[in-house]
Short mmCIF file of C-alpha atoms and ligand atoms in Angstrom, two decimals:
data_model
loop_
_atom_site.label_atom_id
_atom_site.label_comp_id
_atom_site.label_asym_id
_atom_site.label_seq_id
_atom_site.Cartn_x
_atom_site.Cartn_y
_atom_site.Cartn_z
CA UNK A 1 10.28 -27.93 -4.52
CA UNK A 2 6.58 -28.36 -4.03
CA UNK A 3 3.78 -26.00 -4.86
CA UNK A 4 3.64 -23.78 -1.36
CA UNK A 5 0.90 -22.06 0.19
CA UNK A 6 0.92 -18.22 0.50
CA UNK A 7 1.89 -18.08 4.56
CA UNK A 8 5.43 -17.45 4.26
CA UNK A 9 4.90 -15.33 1.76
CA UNK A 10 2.73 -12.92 3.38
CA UNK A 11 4.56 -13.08 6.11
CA UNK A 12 7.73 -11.67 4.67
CA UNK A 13 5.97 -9.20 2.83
CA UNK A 14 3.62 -7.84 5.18
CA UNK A 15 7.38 -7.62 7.57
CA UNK A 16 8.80 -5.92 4.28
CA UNK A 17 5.93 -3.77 3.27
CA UNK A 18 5.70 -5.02 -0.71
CA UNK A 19 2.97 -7.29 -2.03
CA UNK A 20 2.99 -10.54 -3.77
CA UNK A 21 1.75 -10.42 -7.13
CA UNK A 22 -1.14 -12.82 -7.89
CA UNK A 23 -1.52 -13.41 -11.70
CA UNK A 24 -4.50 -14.98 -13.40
CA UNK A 25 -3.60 -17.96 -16.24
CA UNK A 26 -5.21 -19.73 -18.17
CA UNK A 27 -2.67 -21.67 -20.52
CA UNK A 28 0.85 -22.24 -21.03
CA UNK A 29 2.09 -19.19 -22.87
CA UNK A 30 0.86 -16.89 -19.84
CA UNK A 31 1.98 -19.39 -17.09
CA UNK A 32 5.45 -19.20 -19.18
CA UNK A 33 6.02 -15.95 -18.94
CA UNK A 34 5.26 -15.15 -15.50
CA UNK A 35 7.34 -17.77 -14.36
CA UNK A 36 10.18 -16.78 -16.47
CA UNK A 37 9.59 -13.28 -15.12
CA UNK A 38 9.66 -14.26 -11.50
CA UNK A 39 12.48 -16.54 -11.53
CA UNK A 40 14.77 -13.99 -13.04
CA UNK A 41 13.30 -11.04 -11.06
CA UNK A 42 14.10 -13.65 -7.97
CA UNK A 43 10.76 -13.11 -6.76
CA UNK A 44 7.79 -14.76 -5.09
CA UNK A 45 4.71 -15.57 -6.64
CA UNK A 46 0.99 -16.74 -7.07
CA UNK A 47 -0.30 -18.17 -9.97
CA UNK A 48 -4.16 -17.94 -10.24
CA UNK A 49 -7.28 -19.64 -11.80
CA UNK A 50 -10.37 -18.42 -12.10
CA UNK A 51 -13.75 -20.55 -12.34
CA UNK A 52 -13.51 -19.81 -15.90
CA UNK A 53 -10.12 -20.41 -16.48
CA UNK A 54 -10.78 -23.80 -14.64
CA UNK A 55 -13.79 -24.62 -17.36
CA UNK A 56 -11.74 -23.29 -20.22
CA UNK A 57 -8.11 -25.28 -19.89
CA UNK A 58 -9.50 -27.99 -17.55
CA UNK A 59 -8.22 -28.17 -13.90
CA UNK A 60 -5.74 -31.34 -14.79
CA UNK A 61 -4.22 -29.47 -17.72
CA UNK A 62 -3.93 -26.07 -15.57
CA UNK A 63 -2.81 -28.35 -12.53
CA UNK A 64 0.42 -30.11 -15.10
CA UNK A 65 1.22 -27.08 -16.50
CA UNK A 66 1.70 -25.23 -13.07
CA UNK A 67 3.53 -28.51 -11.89
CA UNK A 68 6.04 -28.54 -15.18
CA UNK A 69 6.78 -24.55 -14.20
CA UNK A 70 7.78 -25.66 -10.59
CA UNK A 71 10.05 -28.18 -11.78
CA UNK A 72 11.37 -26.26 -14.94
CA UNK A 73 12.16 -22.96 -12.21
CA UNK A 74 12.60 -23.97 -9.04
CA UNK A 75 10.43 -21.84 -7.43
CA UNK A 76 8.06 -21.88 -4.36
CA UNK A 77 4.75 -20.76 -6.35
CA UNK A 78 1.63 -20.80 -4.52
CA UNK A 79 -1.09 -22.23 -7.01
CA UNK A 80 -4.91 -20.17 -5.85
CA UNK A 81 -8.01 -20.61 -6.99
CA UNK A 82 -9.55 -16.59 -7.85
CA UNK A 83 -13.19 -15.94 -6.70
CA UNK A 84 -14.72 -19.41 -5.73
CA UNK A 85 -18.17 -18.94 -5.64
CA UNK A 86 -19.02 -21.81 -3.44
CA UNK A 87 -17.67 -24.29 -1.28
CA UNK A 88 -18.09 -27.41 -3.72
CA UNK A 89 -15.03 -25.47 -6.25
CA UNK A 90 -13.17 -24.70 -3.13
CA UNK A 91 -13.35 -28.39 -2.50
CA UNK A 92 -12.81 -29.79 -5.94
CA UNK A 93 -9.22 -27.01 -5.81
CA UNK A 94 -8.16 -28.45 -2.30
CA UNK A 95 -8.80 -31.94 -3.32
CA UNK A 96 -7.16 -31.61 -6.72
CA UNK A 97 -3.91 -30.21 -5.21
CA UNK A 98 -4.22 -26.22 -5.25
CA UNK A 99 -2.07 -24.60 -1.78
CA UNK A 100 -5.00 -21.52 -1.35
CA UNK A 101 -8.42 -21.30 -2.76
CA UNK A 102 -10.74 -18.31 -2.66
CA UNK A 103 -14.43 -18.48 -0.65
CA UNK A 104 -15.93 -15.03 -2.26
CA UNK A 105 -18.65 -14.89 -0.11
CA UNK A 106 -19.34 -11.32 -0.72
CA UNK A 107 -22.72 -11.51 -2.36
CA UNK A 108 -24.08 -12.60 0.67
CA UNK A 109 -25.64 -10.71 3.64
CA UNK A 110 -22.74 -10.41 6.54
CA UNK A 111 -23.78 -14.00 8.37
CA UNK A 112 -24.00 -16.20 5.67
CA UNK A 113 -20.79 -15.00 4.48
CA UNK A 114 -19.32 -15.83 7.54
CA UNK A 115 -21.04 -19.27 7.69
CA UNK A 116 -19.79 -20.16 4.44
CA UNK A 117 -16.34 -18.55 4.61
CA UNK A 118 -15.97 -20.63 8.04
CA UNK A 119 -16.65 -24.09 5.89
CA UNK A 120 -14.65 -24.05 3.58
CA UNK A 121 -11.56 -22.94 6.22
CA UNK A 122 -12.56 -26.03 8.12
CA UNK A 123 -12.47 -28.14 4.99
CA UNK A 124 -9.60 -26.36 3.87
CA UNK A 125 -6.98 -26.11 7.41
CA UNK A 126 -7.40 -29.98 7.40
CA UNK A 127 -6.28 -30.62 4.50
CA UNK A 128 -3.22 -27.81 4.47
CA UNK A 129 -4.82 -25.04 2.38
CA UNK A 130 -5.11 -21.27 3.16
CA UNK A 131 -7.91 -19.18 2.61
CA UNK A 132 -9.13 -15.96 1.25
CA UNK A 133 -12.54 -14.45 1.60
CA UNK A 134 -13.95 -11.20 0.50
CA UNK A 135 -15.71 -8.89 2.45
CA UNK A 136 -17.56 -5.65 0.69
CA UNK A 137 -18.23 -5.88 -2.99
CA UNK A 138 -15.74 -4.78 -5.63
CA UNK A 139 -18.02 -2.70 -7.84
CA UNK A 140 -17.42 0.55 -10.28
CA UNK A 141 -18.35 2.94 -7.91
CA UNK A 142 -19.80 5.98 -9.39
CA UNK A 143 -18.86 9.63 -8.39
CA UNK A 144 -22.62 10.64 -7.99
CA UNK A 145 -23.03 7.47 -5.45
CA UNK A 146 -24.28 9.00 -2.14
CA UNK A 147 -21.47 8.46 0.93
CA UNK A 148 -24.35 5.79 2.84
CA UNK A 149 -24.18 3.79 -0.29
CA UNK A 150 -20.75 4.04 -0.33
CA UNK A 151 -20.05 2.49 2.69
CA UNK A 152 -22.70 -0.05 2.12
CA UNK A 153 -20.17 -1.62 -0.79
CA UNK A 154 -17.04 -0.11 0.81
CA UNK A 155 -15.33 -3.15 3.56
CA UNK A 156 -16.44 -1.89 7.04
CA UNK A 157 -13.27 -1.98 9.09
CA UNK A 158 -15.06 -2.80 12.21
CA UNK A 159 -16.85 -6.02 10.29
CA UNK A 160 -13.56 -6.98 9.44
CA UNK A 161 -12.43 -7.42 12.72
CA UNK A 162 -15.42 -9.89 13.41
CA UNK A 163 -15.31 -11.45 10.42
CA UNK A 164 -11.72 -12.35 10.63
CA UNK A 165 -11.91 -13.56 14.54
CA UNK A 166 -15.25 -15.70 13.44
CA UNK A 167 -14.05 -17.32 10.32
CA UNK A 168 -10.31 -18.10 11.03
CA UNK A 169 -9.53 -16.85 7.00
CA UNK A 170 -6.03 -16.29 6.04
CA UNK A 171 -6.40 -13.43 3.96
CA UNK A 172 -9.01 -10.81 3.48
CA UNK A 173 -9.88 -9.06 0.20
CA UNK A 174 -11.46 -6.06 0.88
CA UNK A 175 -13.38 -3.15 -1.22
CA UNK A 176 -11.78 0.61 -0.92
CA UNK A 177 -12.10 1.76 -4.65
CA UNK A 178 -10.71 -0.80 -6.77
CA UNK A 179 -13.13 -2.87 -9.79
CA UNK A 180 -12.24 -5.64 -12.06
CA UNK A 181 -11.51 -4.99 -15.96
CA UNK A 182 -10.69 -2.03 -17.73
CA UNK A 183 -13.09 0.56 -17.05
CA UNK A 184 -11.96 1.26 -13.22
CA UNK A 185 -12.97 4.37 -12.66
CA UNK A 186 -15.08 7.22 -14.55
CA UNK A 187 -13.42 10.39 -13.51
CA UNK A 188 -10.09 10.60 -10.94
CA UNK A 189 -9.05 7.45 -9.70
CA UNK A 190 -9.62 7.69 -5.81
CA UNK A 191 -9.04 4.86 -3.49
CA UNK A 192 -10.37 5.19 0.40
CA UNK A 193 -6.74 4.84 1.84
CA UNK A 194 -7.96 6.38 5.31
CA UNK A 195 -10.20 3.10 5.19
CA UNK A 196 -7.15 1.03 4.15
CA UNK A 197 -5.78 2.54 7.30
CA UNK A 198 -7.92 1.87 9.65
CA UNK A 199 -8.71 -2.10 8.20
CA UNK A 200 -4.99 -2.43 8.67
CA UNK A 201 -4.62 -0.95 12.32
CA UNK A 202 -7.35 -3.31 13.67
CA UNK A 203 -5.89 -5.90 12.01
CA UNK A 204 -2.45 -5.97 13.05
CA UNK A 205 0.14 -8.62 11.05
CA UNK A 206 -2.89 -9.96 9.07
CA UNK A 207 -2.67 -9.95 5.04
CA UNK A 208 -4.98 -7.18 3.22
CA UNK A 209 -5.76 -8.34 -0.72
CA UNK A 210 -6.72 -5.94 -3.44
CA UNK A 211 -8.39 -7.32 -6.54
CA UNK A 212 -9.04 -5.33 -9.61
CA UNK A 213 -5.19 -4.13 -9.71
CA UNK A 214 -4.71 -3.64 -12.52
CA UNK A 215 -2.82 -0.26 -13.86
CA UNK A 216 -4.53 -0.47 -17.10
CA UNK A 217 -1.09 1.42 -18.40
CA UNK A 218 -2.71 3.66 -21.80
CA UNK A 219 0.56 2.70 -24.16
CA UNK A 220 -1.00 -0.99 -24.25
CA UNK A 221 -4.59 0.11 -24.80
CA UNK A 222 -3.08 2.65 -27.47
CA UNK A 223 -1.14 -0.97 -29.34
CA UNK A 224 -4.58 -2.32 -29.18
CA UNK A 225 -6.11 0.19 -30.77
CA UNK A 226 -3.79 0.86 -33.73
CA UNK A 227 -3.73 -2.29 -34.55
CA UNK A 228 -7.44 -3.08 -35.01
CA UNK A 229 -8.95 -2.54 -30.90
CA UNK A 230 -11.84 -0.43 -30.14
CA UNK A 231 -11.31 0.12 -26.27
CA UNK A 232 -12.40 3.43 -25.50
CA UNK A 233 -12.80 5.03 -21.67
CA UNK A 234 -10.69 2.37 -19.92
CA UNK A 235 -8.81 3.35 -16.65
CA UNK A 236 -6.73 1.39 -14.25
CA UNK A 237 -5.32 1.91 -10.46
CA UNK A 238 -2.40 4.62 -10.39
CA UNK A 239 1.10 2.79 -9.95
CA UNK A 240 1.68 4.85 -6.94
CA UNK A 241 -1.29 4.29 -4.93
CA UNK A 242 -0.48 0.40 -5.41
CA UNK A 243 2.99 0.64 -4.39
CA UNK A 244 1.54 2.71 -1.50
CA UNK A 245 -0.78 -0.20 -0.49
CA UNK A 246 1.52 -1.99 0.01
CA UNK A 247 3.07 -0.11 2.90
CA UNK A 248 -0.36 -1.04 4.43
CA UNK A 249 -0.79 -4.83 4.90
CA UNK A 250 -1.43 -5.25 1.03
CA UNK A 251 0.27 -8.18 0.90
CA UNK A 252 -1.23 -9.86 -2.38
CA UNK A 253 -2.49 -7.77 -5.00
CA UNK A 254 -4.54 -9.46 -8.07
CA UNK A 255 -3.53 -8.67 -11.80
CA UNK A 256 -5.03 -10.07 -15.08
CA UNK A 257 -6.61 -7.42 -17.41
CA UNK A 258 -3.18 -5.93 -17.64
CA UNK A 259 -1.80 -9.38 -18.39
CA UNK A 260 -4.88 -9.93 -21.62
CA UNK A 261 -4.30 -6.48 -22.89
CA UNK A 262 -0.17 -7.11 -23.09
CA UNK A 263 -1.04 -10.35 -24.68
CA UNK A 264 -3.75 -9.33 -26.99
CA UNK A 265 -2.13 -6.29 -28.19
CA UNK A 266 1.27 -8.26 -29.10
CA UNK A 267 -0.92 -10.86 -30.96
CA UNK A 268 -2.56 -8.09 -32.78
CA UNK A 269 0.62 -5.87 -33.60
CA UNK A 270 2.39 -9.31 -35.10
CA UNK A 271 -0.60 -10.29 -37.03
CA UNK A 272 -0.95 -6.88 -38.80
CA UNK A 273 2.59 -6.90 -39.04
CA UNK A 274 2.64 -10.40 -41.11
CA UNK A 275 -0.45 -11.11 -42.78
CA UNK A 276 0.98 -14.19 -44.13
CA UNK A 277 1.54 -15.90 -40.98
CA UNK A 278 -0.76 -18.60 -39.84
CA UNK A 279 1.95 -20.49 -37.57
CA UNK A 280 0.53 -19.86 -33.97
CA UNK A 281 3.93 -19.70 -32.38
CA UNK A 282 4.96 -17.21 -34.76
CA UNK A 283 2.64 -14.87 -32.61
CA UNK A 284 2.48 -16.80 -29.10
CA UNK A 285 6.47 -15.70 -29.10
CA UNK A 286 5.98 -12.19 -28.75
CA UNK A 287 3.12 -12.55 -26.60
CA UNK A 288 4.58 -14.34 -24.24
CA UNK A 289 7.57 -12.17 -23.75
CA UNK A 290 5.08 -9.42 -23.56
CA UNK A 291 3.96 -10.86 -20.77
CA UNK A 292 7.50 -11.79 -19.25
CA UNK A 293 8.05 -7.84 -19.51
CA UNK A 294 4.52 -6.69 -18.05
CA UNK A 295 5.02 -8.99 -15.21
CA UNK A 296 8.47 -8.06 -14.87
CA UNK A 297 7.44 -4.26 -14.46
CA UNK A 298 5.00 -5.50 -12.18
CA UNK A 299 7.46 -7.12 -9.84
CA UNK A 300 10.28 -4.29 -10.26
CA UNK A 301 7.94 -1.07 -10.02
CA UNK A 302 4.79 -1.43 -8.70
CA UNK A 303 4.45 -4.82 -6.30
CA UNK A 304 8.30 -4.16 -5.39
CA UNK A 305 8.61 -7.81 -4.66
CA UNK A 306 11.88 -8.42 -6.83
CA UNK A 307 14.85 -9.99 -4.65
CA UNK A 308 12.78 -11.06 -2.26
CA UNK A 309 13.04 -14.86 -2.29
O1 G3H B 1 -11.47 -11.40 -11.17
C1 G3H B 1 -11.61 -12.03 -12.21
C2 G3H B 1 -10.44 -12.38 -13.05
O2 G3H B 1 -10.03 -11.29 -13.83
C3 G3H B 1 -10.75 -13.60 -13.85
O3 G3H B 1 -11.61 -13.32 -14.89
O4 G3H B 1 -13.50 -14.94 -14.66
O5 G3H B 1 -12.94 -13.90 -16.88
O6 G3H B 1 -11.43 -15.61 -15.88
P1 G3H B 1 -12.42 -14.51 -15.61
P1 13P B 2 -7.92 -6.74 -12.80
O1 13P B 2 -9.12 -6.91 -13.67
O2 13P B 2 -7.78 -5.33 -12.35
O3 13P B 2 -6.68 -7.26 -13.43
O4 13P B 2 -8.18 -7.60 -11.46
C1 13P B 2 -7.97 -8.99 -11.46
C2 13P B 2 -8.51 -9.64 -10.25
O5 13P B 2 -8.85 -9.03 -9.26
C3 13P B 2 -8.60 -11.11 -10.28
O6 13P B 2 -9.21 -11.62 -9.13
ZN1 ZN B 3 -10.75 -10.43 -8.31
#
């Protein structure tokens, strides 16, 4: 089985209203376990890289080690490149063999977003690749922030429409609520599901994406901190109101702080544990069933996207 892009995927879950769970890595311990996880939860998957991810492991090494999990599961993973910034790393990903890259354009006024967006989906289509874009800006957004300003980093539902029709993307990542990391949200978390809504209803069997997933669940900040952490304040997106995104055209929905703090807190828990241990497997064991089991909660409770292959 080759590496496969995300169409099918979306398709069935958009028809089955569950997402796809799209999981950062960045070396072979993390790739393990989520493959390990999705072949026994029978589920489908996407396995992500970051820019940074791509400096720190190398694209080759990333590229083999994806390649070696295909062959050693069996499964249809879709291999994506997270938040490309421009369309020379969208290339380099669609000429060194990745199924779906990301353009995030959404830095950029409204036009040149679309210009940009509509390049790399040229370069991309030809070739066999699917595309995300990102439209609205994924930010912390403050309680205090006046409604105008709101909307200014909020996705527009009506630009959505246009920028869809105009660029020919695959999938569109879009701003109601949701930030990256750990420190989602200061007070309640609230996500603008009446925009979700509406983004959804003018975009009728066409794949939603929400970044900055993660549940940020407090027992795994809690094993960090006992064993050495100092995160204080952080706060992630409520299980139910991802499940219930997913009834919504969520079809892909991006995790990988909850994926570091399984894996750093394990690490830190085993080292405290045995001081005398200096054997890096003795510690990459644990961590990489912890994130077998986070990604396996993922899949079972929150994306709902076990059984589903
Ligand atoms: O959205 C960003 C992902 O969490 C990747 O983070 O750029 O530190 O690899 P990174
Ligand atoms: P989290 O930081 O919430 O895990 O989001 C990850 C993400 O959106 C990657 O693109
Ligand atoms: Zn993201």
């Amino acid at each position: 089985m080759p590496l496969v892009t995300s169409t099918e995927m979306f398709k069935k879950a958009y028809e089955g209203k569950y997402a796809v769970g799209a999981f950062n890595v960045n070396n072979m311990e993390i790739i393990q376990g989520i493959v390990d996880a999705a072949k026994a939860e029978q589920s489908p998957l996407i396995l992500q890289v970051s820019a940074g991810a791509r400096k720190y492991a190398k694209h080759i090494y990333l590229m083999k080690l994806v390649e070696a999990a295909v062959e050693d599961t069996g499964l249809p993973i879709c291999l994506h490149l997270d938040h490309g910034e421009d369309f020379e790393i969208c290339k380099a990903c669609v000429d060194g063999g990745f199924t779906s890259v990301m353009i995030d354009g959404s830095k950029h006024s409204f036009e040149d977003n679309i210009e940009l967006t509509r390049r790399v989906v040229d370069y991309a289509h030809n070739k066999g690749v699917v595309v995300e874009a990102e439209l609205g800006k994924l930010a912390g957004v403050e309680d205090a922030v006046k409604v105008a300003a709101k909307d200014a980093t909020y996705t527009d539902p009506d630009q959505a429409v246009e920028f869809v029709e105009r660029t020919g993307v695959d999938s569109l990542a879009i701003a109601i609520g949701t930030s990256h990391g750990a420190y989602k949200f200061k007070g309640k978390p609230e996500l603008d599901f009446a925009r979700l809504e509406k983004i959804s209803n003018l975009l009728p069997n066409f794949p939603l994406v929400l970044h900055g997933a993660s549940t940020v669940l407090p027992e795994f900040v809690s094993l960090c901190n006992e064993y050495g952490g100092k995160i204080e304040g952080a706060q992630g997106v409520p299980e139910d109101m991802l499940l219930q995104a997913g009834k919504f055209g969520v079809c892909k929905i991006n995790i990988d702080t909850d994926l570091r703090l399984a894996m750093t807190a394990s690490i830190r828990k085993y080292l405290a544990n045995n001081p005398g241990d200096f054997d890096p497997r003795q510690y990459l064991k644990p961590a990489r069933q912890a994130i077998q089991d986070m990604v396996t909660h993922k899949m079972r409770d929150v994306l709902n996207s076990s059984n589903r292959l």
